Every structure is written in C-alpha cells, then in structure tokens.
Short mmCIF file of C-alpha atoms in Angstrom, two decimals:
data_model
loop_
_atom_site.label_atom_id
_atom_site.label_comp_id
_atom_site.label_asym_id
_atom_site.label_seq_id
_atom_site.Cartn_x
_atom_site.Cartn_y
_atom_site.Cartn_z
CA MET H 1 -64.99 47.85 28.33
CA PRO H 2 -61.41 46.17 29.53
CA VAL H 3 -59.06 49.21 30.38
CA LYS H 4 -56.56 47.12 27.57
CA LEU H 5 -59.04 48.84 25.04
CA VAL H 6 -60.23 52.11 25.76
CA TRP H 7 -57.76 53.84 23.53
CA LEU H 8 -58.04 51.90 20.85
CA ALA H 9 -62.13 52.41 21.10
CA LEU H 10 -61.28 56.25 20.90
CA PHE H 11 -59.50 55.84 17.63
CA PHE H 12 -62.40 54.11 16.19
CA LEU H 13 -64.46 56.17 17.47
CA LEU H 14 -62.74 59.30 16.46
CA TRP H 15 -61.77 57.99 12.64
CA ALA H 16 -66.09 56.94 11.84
CA VAL H 17 -66.61 60.95 13.36
CA VAL H 18 -63.95 61.73 10.80
CA PHE H 19 -65.67 59.96 8.49
CA LEU H 20 -69.13 61.30 9.14
CA VAL H 21 -68.78 64.16 8.94
CA VAL H 22 -65.05 65.49 7.09
CA PRO H 23 -65.53 65.48 3.41
CA ARG H 24 -62.95 62.49 1.70
CA ASP H 25 -61.17 65.91 -0.02
CA ARG H 26 -61.12 67.34 2.98
CA ILE H 27 -59.24 64.30 4.65
CA VAL H 28 -56.67 62.96 2.29
CA ASN H 29 -55.72 67.30 2.41
CA LEU H 30 -55.52 67.11 5.81
CA LEU H 31 -54.01 63.62 6.38
CA LEU H 32 -49.92 65.31 6.59
CA PRO H 33 -51.10 67.49 8.53
CA SER H 34 -53.24 65.81 10.92
CA PHE H 35 -50.46 63.78 11.31
CA LEU H 36 -47.65 65.32 12.22
CA GLY H 37 -49.80 67.87 14.41
CA GLY H 38 -51.86 65.51 16.45
CA THR H 39 -49.40 62.28 16.70
CA VAL H 40 -46.09 63.49 16.13
CA VAL H 41 -47.25 66.67 18.37
CA ALA H 42 -48.96 63.89 21.11
CA LEU H 43 -45.83 61.60 20.89
CA VAL H 44 -43.79 64.39 21.90
CA VAL H 45 -45.42 65.85 24.57
CA ASN H 46 -46.03 62.56 25.99
CA LEU H 47 -42.46 61.58 26.06
CA ILE H 48 -41.61 64.33 28.30
CA GLY H 49 -44.63 64.27 30.49
CA ALA H 50 -44.79 61.05 31.47
CA SER H 51 -41.61 59.26 30.05
CA VAL H 52 -38.89 62.18 30.83
CA LEU H 53 -40.58 64.47 33.81
CA GLY H 54 -42.88 61.87 35.57
CA LEU H 55 -46.36 64.25 34.93
CA TRP H 56 -48.43 61.01 34.16
CA ARG H 57 -48.83 57.66 33.23
CA PHE H 58 -50.54 55.00 31.81
CA PRO H 59 -51.17 52.33 34.34
CA VAL H 60 -52.50 49.81 31.01
CA ALA H 61 -51.27 49.88 27.34
CA LEU H 62 -52.75 47.40 24.77
CA VAL H 63 -50.05 48.15 23.20
CA PRO H 64 -47.53 50.69 24.78
CA VAL H 65 -44.65 52.94 23.22
CA LEU H 66 -41.78 53.76 26.11
CA GLY H 67 -45.09 53.74 28.41
CA ILE H 68 -47.68 55.92 26.72
CA PRO H 69 -50.46 53.66 24.89
CA LEU H 70 -49.95 53.76 20.82
CA PHE H 71 -53.26 54.01 20.23
CA PHE H 72 -53.48 57.19 22.01
CA LEU H 73 -51.07 58.98 20.56
CA LEU H 74 -52.89 57.34 17.20
CA ALA H 75 -55.93 58.90 18.40
CA TYR H 76 -54.54 62.73 18.05
CA MET H 77 -54.68 62.03 14.20
CA PRO H 78 -58.53 61.82 13.86
CA ALA H 79 -58.46 64.98 16.52
CA MET H 80 -56.44 67.22 14.90
CA LEU H 81 -58.12 66.38 11.41
CA LEU H 82 -61.30 67.58 12.88
CA PHE H 83 -60.29 70.52 14.55
CA LEU H 84 -58.13 71.33 11.73
CA HIS H 85 -61.18 71.04 9.30
CA TYR H 86 -63.77 73.29 11.08
CA TRP H 87 -60.69 75.30 11.82
CA ASP H 88 -60.40 76.28 8.44
CA HIS H 89 -63.85 76.31 7.39
CA LEU H 90 -64.80 78.71 10.69
CA PRO H 91 -67.03 82.18 9.41
CA GLY H 92 -65.85 85.33 10.69
CA GLY H 93 -63.18 86.55 12.72
CA SER H 94 -60.51 85.92 15.19
CA THR H 95 -63.49 85.54 18.06
CA GLU H 96 -65.43 82.54 16.14
CA LYS H 97 -61.30 81.13 16.32
CA VAL H 98 -60.67 82.46 19.79
CA LEU H 99 -63.51 80.54 21.01
CA TYR H 100 -63.42 77.49 18.63
CA LEU H 101 -60.49 77.43 20.04
CA ILE H 102 -60.86 77.39 23.43
CA THR H 103 -63.96 74.65 23.12
CA PHE H 104 -62.18 72.21 21.56
CA SER H 105 -59.45 72.52 24.07
CA LEU H 106 -62.15 72.16 27.00
CA ALA H 107 -63.66 69.22 25.26
CA ASN H 108 -60.13 67.20 24.87
CA THR H 109 -59.78 68.32 29.32
CA VAL H 110 -64.07 66.89 29.58
CA LEU H 111 -61.93 63.32 27.32
CA ALA H 112 -59.09 63.67 29.99
CA TYR H 113 -61.65 64.59 33.24
CA PHE H 114 -62.86 60.85 32.40
CA ALA H 115 -60.25 59.55 31.59
CA LEU H 116 -58.35 60.40 34.82
CA SER H 117 -61.73 59.14 36.83
CA LEU H 118 -61.76 56.08 35.25
CA GLY H 119 -58.02 55.31 35.61
CA TYR H 120 -56.24 54.68 32.43
CA VAL H 121 -54.17 58.02 32.99
CA VAL H 122 -53.00 59.34 36.08
CA PHE H 123 -51.21 62.92 37.14
CA ILE H 124 -48.87 62.70 39.26
CA ARG H 125 -47.31 66.25 39.42
CA TRP H 126 -50.00 67.08 36.87
CA ASN H 127 -53.82 68.98 37.11
CA LEU H 128 -56.88 69.03 34.32
CA LEU H 129 -55.89 73.51 34.50
CA TYR H 130 -52.40 72.09 33.18
CA PHE H 131 -54.22 70.40 30.76
CA PHE H 132 -56.63 72.15 29.05
CA LEU H 133 -53.28 75.18 29.21
CA LEU H 134 -51.70 72.78 27.28
CA ALA H 135 -54.62 71.75 24.85
CA LEU H 136 -55.33 75.46 24.14
CA ALA H 137 -51.38 76.33 23.38
CA LEU H 138 -51.06 73.10 20.85
CA TYR H 139 -54.37 73.40 19.26
CA GLY H 140 -53.34 77.31 19.05
CA LEU H 141 -49.93 76.44 17.97
CA VAL H 142 -51.03 73.70 15.74
CA ALA H 143 -53.47 76.38 13.98
CA LEU H 144 -51.45 78.93 12.88
CA LEU H 145 -48.27 76.86 12.00
CA PHE H 146 -50.44 75.37 9.48
CA PHE H 147 -52.84 77.65 8.41
CA ALA H 148 -49.54 80.13 7.99
CA PRO H 149 -49.70 80.81 3.71
CA GLY H 150 -45.93 79.51 3.64
CA VAL H 151 -47.07 76.25 5.25
CA ARG H 152 -49.84 75.61 3.40
CA ALA H 153 -48.00 76.31 0.20
CA VAL H 154 -45.56 74.01 0.56
CA LEU H 155 -47.65 71.47 2.34
CA ARG H 156 -50.23 71.13 -0.29
CA LYS H 157 -47.19 69.89 -2.99
CA ILE H 158 -46.71 67.11 -0.49
#
C-alpha cells in the first residue's frame, strides 16, 4: 500500500468496525463526543507535539494539515467512538474500567509501534512509553469529562 494511503485506510477500517459493532443510535449519540475527544484532541496534541515541539513528525501525508495527515486525525473519531461506547457498557466497577483504559491505550501503542516501524511516523524526541502514557492520560481524561453527569446532560441537549 502506498505510504500516502495508510491513514486513509486506517480511517475507513475503523469506521467499518464502528458500523459493524456499535448500534446506530449509539453512533448518533456519540458522534459529537467522539469528534471532540478524538479528532479535536488529536489535532491539539499533534499540533503541540509535532508542529510546535518537534517531538515527532509524519514523513508523508495524503492531505497534510500543518504537517499532520488529515486522515490520521480523522481516524481518532471512530477510535474514540469505540472507546466511549464500550466504556459506557462495561460491567462492574472501577477495576474493569482501569483495565479497559490500559488495554485500549496499549492497543493504540501497538498501532503506533507498527506505524513507527513502517516509517509512517518518526519519533524525534519521543518514544513508545511516552506515547502509551499520553494515550492513557488522554483517554482517561476524555472518559471522565464525557461521562460526568453535567457534561452528559449538555451533550444530550445538542
């Protein structure tokens, strides 16, 4: 697969998974939170990490946005939708949620490892441990924010 198309393929693959496993009404309910918690957060983090601080870079992009592949950013929306959907349906208490958070962050880190080893992203002053810890913090923060009662009530009105 041409390097320029890898993020586009990931974007479509993740949306295919969403449409296969998430009920349609949940997709509609989680569109805004997944856009804000996925694409917008990914844009901010990558603008700071890649464009401002130069911690990593993307050698090639089909449609670059300040040096960041557009479909890489957009792929975080279905990923966040999957995360939020299952977070809300986890049985049990906080132990299950912490394990799910760690597992999802680890899955993101494995994807980053493959992207790194195939040359789709280059870490300059960054590494996979930092990536994992950042994913853990961001997914945890998004889950806390979007499942707080006040935020949830506001999102239902939109």
